PDB file of C-alpha atoms in Angstrom:
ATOM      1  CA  UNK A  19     230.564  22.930 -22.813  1.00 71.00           C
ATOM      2  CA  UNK A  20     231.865  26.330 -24.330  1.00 84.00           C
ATOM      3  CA  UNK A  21     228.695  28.844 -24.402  1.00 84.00           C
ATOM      4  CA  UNK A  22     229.988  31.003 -26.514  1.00 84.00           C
ATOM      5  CA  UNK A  23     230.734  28.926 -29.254  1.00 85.00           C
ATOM      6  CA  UNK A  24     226.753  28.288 -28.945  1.00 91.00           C
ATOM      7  CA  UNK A  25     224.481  29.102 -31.507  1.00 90.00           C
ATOM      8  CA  UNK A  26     221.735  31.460 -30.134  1.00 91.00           C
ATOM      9  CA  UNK A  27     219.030  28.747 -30.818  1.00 91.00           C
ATOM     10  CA  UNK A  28     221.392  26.381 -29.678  1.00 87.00           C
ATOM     11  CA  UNK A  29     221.318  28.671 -26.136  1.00 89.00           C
ATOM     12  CA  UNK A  30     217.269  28.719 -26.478  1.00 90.00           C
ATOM     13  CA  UNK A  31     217.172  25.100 -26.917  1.00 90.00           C
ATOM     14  CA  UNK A  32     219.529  24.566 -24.133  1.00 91.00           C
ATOM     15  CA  UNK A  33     217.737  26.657 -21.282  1.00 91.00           C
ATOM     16  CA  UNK A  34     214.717  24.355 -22.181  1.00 87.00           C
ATOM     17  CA  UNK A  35     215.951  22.323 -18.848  1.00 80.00           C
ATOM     18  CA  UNK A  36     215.827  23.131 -15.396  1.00 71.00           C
ATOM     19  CA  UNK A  37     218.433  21.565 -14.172  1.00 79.00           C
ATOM     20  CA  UNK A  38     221.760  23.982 -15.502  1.00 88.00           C
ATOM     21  CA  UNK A  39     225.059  23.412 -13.923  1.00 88.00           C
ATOM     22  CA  UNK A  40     226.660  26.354 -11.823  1.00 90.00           C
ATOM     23  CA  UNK A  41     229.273  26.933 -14.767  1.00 89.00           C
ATOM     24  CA  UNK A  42     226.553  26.583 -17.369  1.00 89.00           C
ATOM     25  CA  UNK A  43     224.616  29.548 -15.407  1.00 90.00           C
ATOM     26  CA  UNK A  44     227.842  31.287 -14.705  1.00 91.00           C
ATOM     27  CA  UNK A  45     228.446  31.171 -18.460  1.00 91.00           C
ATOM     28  CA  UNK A  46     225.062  32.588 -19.802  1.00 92.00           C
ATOM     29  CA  UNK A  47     225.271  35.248 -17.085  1.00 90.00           C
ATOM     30  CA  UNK A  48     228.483  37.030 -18.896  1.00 90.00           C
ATOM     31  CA  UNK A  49     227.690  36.252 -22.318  1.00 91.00           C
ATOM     32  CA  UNK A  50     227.332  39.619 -24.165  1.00 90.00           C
ATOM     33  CA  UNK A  51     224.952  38.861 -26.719  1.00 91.00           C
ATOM     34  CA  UNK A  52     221.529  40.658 -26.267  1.00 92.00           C
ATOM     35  CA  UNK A  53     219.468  38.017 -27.091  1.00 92.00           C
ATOM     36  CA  UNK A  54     221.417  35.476 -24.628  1.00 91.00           C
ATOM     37  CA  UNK A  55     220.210  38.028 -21.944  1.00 92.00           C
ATOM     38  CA  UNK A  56     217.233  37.972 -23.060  1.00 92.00           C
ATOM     39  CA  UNK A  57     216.821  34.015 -22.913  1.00 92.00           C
ATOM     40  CA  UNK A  58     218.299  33.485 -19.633  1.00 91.00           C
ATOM     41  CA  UNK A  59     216.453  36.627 -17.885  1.00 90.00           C
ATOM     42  CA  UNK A  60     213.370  34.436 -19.531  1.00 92.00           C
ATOM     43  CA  UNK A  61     215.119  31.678 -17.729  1.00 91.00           C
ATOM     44  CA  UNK A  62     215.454  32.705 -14.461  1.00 91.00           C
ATOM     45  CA  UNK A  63     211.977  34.134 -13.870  1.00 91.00           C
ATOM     46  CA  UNK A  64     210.478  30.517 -14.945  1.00 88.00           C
ATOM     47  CA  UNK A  65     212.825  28.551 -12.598  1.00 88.00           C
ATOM     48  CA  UNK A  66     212.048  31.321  -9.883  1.00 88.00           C
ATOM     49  CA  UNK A  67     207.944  30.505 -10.650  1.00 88.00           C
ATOM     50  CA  UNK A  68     208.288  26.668 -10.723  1.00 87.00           C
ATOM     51  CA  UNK A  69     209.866  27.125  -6.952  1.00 87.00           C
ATOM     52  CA  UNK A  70     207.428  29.028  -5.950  1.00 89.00           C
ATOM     53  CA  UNK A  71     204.501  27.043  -7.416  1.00 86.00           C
ATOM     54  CA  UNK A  72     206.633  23.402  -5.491  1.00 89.00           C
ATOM     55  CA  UNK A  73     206.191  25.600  -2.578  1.00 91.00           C
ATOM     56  CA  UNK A  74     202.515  26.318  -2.589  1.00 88.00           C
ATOM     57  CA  UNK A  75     202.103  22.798  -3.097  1.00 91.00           C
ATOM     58  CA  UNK A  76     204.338  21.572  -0.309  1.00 93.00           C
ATOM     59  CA  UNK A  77     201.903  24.221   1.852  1.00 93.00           C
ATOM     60  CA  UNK A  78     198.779  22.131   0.838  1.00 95.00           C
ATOM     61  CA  UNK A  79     200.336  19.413   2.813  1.00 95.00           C
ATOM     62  CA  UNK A  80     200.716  21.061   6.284  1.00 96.00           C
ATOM     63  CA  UNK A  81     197.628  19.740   7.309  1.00 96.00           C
ATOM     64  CA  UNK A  82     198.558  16.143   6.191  1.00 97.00           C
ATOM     65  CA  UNK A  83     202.433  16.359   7.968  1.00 97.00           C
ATOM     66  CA  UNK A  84     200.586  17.663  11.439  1.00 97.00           C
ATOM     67  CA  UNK A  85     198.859  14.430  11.258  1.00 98.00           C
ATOM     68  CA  UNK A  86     201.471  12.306  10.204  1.00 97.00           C
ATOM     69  CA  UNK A  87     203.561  14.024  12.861  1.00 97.00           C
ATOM     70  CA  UNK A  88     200.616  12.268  15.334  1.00 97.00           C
ATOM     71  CA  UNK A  89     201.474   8.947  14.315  1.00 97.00           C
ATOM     72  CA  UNK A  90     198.654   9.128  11.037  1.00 97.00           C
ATOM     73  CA  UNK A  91     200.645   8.237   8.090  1.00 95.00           C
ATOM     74  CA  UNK A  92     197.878   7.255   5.486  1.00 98.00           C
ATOM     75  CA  UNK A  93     195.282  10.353   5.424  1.00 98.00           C
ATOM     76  CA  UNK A  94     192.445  10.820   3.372  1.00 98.00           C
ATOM     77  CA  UNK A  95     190.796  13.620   1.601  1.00 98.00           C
ATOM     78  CA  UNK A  96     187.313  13.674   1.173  1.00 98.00           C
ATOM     79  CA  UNK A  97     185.081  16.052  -0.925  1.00 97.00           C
ATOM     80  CA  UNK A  98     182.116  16.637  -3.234  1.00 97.00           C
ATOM     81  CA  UNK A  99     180.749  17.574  -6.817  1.00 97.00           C
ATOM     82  CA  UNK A 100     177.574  18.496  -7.248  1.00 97.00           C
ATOM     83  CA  UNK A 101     175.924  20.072  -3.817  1.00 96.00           C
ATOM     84  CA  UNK A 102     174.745  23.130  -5.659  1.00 96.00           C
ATOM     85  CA  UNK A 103     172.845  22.004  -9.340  1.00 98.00           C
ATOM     86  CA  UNK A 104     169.537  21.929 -10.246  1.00 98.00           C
ATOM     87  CA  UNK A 105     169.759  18.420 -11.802  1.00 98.00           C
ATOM     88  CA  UNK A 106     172.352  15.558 -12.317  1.00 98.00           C
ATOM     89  CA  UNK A 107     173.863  13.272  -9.214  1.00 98.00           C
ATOM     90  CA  UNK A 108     175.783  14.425  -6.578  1.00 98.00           C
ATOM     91  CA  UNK A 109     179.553  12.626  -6.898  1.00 98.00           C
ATOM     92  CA  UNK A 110     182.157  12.214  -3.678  1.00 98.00           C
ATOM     93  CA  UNK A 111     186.028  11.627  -4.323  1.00 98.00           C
ATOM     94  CA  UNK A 112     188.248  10.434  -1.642  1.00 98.00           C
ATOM     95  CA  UNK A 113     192.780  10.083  -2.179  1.00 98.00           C
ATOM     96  CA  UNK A 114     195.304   9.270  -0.216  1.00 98.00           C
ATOM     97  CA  UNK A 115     197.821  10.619  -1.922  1.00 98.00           C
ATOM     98  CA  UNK A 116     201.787   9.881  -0.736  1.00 97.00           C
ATOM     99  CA  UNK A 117     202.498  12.458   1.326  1.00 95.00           C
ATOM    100  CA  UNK A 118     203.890  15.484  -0.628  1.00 93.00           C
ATOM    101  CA  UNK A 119     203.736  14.236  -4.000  1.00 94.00           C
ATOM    102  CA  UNK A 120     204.242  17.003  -6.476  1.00 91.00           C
ATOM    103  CA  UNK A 121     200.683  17.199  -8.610  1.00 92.00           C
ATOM    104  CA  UNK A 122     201.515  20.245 -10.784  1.00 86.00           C
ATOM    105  CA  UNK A 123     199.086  23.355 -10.020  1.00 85.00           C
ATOM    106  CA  UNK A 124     197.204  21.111  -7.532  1.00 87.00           C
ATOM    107  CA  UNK A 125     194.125  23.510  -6.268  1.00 83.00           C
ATOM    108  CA  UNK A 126     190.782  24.081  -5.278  1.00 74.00           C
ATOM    109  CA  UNK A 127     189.078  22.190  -8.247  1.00 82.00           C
ATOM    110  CA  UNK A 128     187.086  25.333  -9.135  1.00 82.00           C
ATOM    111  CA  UNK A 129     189.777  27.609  -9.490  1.00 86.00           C
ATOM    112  CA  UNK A 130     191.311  24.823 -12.214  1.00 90.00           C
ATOM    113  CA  UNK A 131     190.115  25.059 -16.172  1.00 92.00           C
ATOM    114  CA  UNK A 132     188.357  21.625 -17.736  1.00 93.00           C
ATOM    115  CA  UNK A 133     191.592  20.854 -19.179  1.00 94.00           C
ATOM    116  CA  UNK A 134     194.190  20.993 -15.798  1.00 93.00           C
ATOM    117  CA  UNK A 135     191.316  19.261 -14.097  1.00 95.00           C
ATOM    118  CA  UNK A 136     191.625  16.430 -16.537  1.00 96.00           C
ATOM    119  CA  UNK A 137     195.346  16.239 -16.594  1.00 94.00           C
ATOM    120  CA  UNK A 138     195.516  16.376 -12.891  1.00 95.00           C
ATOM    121  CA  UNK A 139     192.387  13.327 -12.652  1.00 97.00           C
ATOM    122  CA  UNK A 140     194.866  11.394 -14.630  1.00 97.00           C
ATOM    123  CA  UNK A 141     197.913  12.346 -12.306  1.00 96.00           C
ATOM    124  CA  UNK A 142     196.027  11.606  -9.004  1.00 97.00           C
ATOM    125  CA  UNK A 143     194.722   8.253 -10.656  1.00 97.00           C
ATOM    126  CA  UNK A 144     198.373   7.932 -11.406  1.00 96.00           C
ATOM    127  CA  UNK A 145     200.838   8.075  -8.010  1.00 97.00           C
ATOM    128  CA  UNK A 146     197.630   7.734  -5.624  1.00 97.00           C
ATOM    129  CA  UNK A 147     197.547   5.097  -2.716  1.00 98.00           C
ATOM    130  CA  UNK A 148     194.380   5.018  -3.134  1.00 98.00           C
ATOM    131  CA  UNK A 149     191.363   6.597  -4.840  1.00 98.00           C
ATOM    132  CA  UNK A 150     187.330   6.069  -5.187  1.00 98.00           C
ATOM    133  CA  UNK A 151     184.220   8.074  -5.678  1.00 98.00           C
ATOM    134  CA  UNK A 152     180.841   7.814  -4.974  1.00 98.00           C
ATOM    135  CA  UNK A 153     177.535   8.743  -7.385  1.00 98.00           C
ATOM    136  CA  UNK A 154     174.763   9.617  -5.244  1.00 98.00           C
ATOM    137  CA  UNK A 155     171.401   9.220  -7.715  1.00 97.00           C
ATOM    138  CA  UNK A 156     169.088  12.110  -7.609  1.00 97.00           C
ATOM    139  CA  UNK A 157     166.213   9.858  -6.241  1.00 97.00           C
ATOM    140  CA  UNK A 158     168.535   9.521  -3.283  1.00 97.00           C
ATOM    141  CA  UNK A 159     169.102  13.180  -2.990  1.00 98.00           C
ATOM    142  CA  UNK A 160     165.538  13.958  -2.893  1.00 97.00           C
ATOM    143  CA  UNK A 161     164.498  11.494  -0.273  1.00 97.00           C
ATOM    144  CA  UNK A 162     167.348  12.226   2.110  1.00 97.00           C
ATOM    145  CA  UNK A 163     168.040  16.101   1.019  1.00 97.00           C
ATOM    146  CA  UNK A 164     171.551  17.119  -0.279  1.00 97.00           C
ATOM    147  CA  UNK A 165     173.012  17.940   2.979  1.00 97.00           C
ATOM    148  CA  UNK A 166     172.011  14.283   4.626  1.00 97.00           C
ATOM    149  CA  UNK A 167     173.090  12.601   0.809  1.00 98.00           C
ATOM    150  CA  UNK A 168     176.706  14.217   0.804  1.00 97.00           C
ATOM    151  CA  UNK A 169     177.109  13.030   4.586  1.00 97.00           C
ATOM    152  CA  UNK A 170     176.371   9.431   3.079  1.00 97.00           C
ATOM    153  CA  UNK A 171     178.209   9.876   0.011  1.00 98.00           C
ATOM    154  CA  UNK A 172     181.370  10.579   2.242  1.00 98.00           C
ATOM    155  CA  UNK A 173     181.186   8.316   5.007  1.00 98.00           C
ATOM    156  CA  UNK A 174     180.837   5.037   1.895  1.00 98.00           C
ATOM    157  CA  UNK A 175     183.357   6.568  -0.146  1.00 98.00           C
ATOM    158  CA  UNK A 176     186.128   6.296   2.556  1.00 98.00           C
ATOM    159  CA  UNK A 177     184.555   2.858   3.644  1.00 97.00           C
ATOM    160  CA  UNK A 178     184.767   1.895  -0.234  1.00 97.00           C
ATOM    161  CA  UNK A 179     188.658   3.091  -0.399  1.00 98.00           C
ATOM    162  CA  UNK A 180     191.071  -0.160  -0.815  1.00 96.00           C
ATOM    163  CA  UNK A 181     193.642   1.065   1.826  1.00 96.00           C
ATOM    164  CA  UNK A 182     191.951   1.733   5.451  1.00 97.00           C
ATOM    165  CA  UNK A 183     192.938   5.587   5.886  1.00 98.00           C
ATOM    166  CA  UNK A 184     194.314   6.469   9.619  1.00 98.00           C
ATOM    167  CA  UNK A 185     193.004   9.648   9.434  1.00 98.00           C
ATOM    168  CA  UNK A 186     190.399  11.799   7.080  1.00 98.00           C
ATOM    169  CA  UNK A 187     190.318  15.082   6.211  1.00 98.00           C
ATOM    170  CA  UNK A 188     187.015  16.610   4.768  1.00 97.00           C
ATOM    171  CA  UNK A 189     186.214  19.811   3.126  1.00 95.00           C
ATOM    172  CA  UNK A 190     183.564  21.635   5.407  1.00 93.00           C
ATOM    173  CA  UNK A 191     181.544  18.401   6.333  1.00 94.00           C
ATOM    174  CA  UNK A 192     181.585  17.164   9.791  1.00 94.00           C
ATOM    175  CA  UNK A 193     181.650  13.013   9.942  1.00 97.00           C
ATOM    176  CA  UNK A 194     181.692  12.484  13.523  1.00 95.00           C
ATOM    177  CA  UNK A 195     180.507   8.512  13.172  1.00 96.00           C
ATOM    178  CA  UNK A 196     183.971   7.772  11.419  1.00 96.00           C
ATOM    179  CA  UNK A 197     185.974   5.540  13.173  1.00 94.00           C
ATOM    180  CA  UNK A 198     189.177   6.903  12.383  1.00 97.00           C
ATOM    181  CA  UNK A 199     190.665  10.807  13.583  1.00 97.00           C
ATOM    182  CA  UNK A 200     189.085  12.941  11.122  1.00 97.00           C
ATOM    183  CA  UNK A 201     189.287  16.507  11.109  1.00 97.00           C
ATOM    184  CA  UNK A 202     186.875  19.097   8.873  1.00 97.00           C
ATOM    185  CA  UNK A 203     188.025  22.698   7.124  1.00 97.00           C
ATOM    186  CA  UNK A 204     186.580  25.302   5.674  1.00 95.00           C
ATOM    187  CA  UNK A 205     187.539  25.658   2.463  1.00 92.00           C
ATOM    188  CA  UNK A 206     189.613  22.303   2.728  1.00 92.00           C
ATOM    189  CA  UNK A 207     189.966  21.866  -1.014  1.00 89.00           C
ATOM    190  CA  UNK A 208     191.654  25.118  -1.193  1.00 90.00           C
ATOM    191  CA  UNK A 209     194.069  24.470   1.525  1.00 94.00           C
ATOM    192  CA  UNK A 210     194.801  20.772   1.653  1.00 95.00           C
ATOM    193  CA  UNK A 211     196.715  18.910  -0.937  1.00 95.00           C
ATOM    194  CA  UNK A 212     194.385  15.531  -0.530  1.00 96.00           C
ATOM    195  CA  UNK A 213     190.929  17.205  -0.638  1.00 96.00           C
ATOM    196  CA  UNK A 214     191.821  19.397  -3.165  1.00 95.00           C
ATOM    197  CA  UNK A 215     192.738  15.977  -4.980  1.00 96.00           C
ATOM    198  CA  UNK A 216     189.609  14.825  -4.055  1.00 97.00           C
ATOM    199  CA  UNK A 217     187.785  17.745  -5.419  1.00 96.00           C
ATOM    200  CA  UNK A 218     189.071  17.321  -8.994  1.00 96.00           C
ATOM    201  CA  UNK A 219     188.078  13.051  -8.754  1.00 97.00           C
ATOM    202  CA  UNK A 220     184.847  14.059  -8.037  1.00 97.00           C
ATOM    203  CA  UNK A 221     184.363  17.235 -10.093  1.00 97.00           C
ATOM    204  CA  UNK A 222     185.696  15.070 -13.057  1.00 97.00           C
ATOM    205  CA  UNK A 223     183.737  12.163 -12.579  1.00 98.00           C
ATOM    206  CA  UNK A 224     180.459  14.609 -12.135  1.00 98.00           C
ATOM    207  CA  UNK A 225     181.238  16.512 -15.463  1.00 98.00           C
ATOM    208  CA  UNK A 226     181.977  13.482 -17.119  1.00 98.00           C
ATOM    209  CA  UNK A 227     178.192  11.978 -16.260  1.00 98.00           C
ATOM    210  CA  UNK A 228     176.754  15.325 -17.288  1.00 98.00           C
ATOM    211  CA  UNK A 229     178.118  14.927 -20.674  1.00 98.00           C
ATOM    212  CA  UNK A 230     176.391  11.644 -21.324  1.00 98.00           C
ATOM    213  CA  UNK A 231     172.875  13.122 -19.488  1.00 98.00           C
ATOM    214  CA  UNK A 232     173.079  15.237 -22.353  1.00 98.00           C
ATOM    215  CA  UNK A 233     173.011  12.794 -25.201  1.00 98.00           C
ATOM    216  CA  UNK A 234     169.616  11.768 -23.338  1.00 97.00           C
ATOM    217  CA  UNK A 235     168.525  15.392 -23.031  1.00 98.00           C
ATOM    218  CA  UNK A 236     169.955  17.208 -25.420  1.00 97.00           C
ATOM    219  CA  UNK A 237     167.905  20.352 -25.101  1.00 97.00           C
ATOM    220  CA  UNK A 238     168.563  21.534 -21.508  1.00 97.00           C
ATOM    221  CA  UNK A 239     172.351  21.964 -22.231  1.00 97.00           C
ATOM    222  CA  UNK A 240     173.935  19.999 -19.447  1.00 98.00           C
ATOM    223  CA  UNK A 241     177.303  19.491 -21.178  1.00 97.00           C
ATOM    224  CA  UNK A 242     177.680  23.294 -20.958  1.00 97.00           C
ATOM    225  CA  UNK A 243     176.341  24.415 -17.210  1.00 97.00           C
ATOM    226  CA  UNK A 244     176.505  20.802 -15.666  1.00 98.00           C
ATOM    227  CA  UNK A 245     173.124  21.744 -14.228  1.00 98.00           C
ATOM    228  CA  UNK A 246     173.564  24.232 -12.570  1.00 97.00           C
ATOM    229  CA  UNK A 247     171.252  26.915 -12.574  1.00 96.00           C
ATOM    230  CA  UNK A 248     172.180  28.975 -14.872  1.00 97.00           C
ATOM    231  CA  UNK A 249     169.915  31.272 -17.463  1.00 97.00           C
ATOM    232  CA  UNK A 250     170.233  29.085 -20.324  1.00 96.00           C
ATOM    233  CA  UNK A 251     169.037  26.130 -18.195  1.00 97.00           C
ATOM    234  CA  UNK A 252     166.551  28.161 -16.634  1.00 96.00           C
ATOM    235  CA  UNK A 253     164.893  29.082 -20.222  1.00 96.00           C
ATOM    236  CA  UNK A 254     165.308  25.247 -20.773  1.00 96.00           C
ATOM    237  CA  UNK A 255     162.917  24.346 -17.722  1.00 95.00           C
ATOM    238  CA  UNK A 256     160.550  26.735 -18.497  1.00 93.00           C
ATOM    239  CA  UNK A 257     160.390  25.537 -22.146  1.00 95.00           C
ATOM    240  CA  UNK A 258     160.451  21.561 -21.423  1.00 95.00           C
ATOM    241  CA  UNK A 259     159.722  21.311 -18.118  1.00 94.00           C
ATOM    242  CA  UNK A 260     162.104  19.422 -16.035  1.00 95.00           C
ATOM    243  CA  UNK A 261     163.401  15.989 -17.155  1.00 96.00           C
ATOM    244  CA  UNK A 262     164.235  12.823 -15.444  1.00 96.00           C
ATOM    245  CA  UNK A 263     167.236  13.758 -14.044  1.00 97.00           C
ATOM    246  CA  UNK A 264     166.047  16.943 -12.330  1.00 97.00           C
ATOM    247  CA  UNK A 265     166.059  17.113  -8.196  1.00 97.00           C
ATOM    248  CA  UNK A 266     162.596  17.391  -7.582  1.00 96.00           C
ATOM    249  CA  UNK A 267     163.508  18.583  -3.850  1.00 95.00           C
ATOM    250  CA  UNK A 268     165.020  21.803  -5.588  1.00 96.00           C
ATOM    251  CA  UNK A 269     163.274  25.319  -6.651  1.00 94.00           C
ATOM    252  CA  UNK A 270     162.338  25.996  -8.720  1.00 93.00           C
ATOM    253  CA  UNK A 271     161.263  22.943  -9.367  1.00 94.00           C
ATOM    254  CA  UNK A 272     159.973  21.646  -5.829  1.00 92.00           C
ATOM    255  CA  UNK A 273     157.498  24.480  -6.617  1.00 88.00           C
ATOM    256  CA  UNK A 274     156.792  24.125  -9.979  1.00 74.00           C
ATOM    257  CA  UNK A 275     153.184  25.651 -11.366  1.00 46.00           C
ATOM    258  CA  UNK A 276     153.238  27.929  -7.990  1.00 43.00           C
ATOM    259  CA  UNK A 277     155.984  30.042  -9.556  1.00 40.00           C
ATOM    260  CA  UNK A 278     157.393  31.845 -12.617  1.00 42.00           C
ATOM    261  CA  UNK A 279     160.692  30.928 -13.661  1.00 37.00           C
TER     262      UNK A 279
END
C-alpha cells in the first residue's frame, strides 16, 4: 500500500482502524501533506486514549485476579439500585463476568449517562457467566427497613445466580452468613470490574420499573427523578399526597400531617 498515492479522504477513511501496520504508520508519519498530519496526530491521541481507557478497565479487575490468584476463579459482584428514593422498589444485580473481559467505559453506574448504562446492560447480559437481579417490593422495604431489605436482596440474588460463585464481592455491604469467601469495599462499584457490572444490572432494571410506575402515576414524575427526592417530586407529594408505591417508612412521608414539605 503506497500512502502517497492516497487520496486525503482515502487517508481519513483509512485511519478509521486501530490496528495500522508499522510501515502503514511509518508512512503517514513522513507524508508532507498538512492535512495527513493533521489526521494521524488525530490518530495517535485516540489509539493513545483507547489504551489508556483498556487499562483502567484491566485495574477494575485487581480485586477479582487477587482472588483468583487464591484458588477463586468464578467471583461475583453484588450491588444495589434504589437504597436512597422516596418511592419505587429497591433492585440488586449480581455478574460473574469472565475475568477481564473488556466492557467499554465499564464504571461506577452513576458516573455512566442513561444511554452507556443501556449499552453496557446489553454487553454484560451479553459475555456474562452469569447474571440475575432481585426486586425488593416496597411493602418489604417498609417492614424490614432498607438497610435489613438490601442485606436480603443480596444474599437471594447470589443464591438465585445459575453458576455457584466461589467467591463474592459486594459494594459496601457486609454478608457474613454467605457460605462462600466474600469480601466488602467501599465504593466497590467504582473500583471493581464485577460490581460495577452489577451496579448498571440493577440501576437498569430499577429505571426501567420506574418508567412503567409512571404510566400508573403519571403526575409525580417518576420517569424523570426515579423517585428520588427531588423538588419536583417533592411539589408532587405535597400536591397528591403519596401514592401506592411510596415507602411509607421514609420522611417525609413516615411523618406525614406532622410536617411541611
Amino acid at each position: 500500500m503506497n500512502v502517497e498515492q492516497m487520496t486525503v479522504v482515502e487517508i481519513a477513511k483509512l485511519l478509521e482502524e486501530n490496528n495500522l501496520s508499522i510501515t502503514i504508520i511509518n508512512s503517514l508519519k513522513q507524508d508532507s501533506r498538512v492535512s495527513v498530519s493533521r489526521l494521524f496526530t488525530k490518530w495517535q491521541k485516540r489509539q493513545e486514549q483507547n489504551l489508556l481507557e483498556k487499562q483502567r478497565i484491566q485495574g477494575l479487575y485487581k480485586q477479582e485476579r487477587m482472588l483468583t490468584a487464591k484458588g477463586y476463579n468464578l467471583i461475583a459482584g453484588v450491588d444495589e439500585a434504589g437504597r436512597g428514593p422516596l418511592a419505587g422498589p429497591l433492585v440488586v444485580g449480581a455478574v460473574i463476568l469472565p475475568i477481564g473481559c473488556h466492557l467499554p467505559s465499564i464504571n461506577d453506574s452513576k458516573k455512566l449517562s442513561a444511554k452507556q448504562r443501556e449499552y453496557l446492560y446489553h454487553e454484560i447480559k451479553e459475555v456474562a457467566i452469569s447474571v440475575q437481579h432481585i426486586v425488593i417490593d416496597i411493602d418489604v422495604i417498609d417492614h424490614l427497613n432498607i438497610y435489613n431489605a438490601t442485606i436480603s436482596g443480596m444474599y437471594e440474588a447470589i443464591n438465585e445466580l445459575h453458576q455457584r460463585p466461589h467467591a463474592v464481592l459486594i459494594d459496601a455491604v457486609p454478608l457474613p452468613d454467605l457460605e462462600m469467601h466474600s469480601l466488602s469495599l467501599i465504593g466497590g462499584d467504582a473500583i471493581s470490574a464485577s460490581i460495577g457490572a452489577a451496579s448498571i444490572i440493577a440501576k437498569v432494571e430499577r429505571d426501567n420499573l420506574m418508567r412503567e410506575y409512571d404510566k400508573q402515576f403519571p403526575q409525580y414524575g417518576f420517569a424523570k427523578h426515579k423517585g428520588y427526592g427531588t423538588a419536583e417530586h417533592l411539589k408532587a407529594l405535597q400536591q397528591y399526597g403519596p401514592c401506592p408505591i411510596h415507602r411509607r417508612s421514609f420522611e417525609p412521608i413516615k411523618s406525614w400531617g406532622r410536617i411541611e414539605i
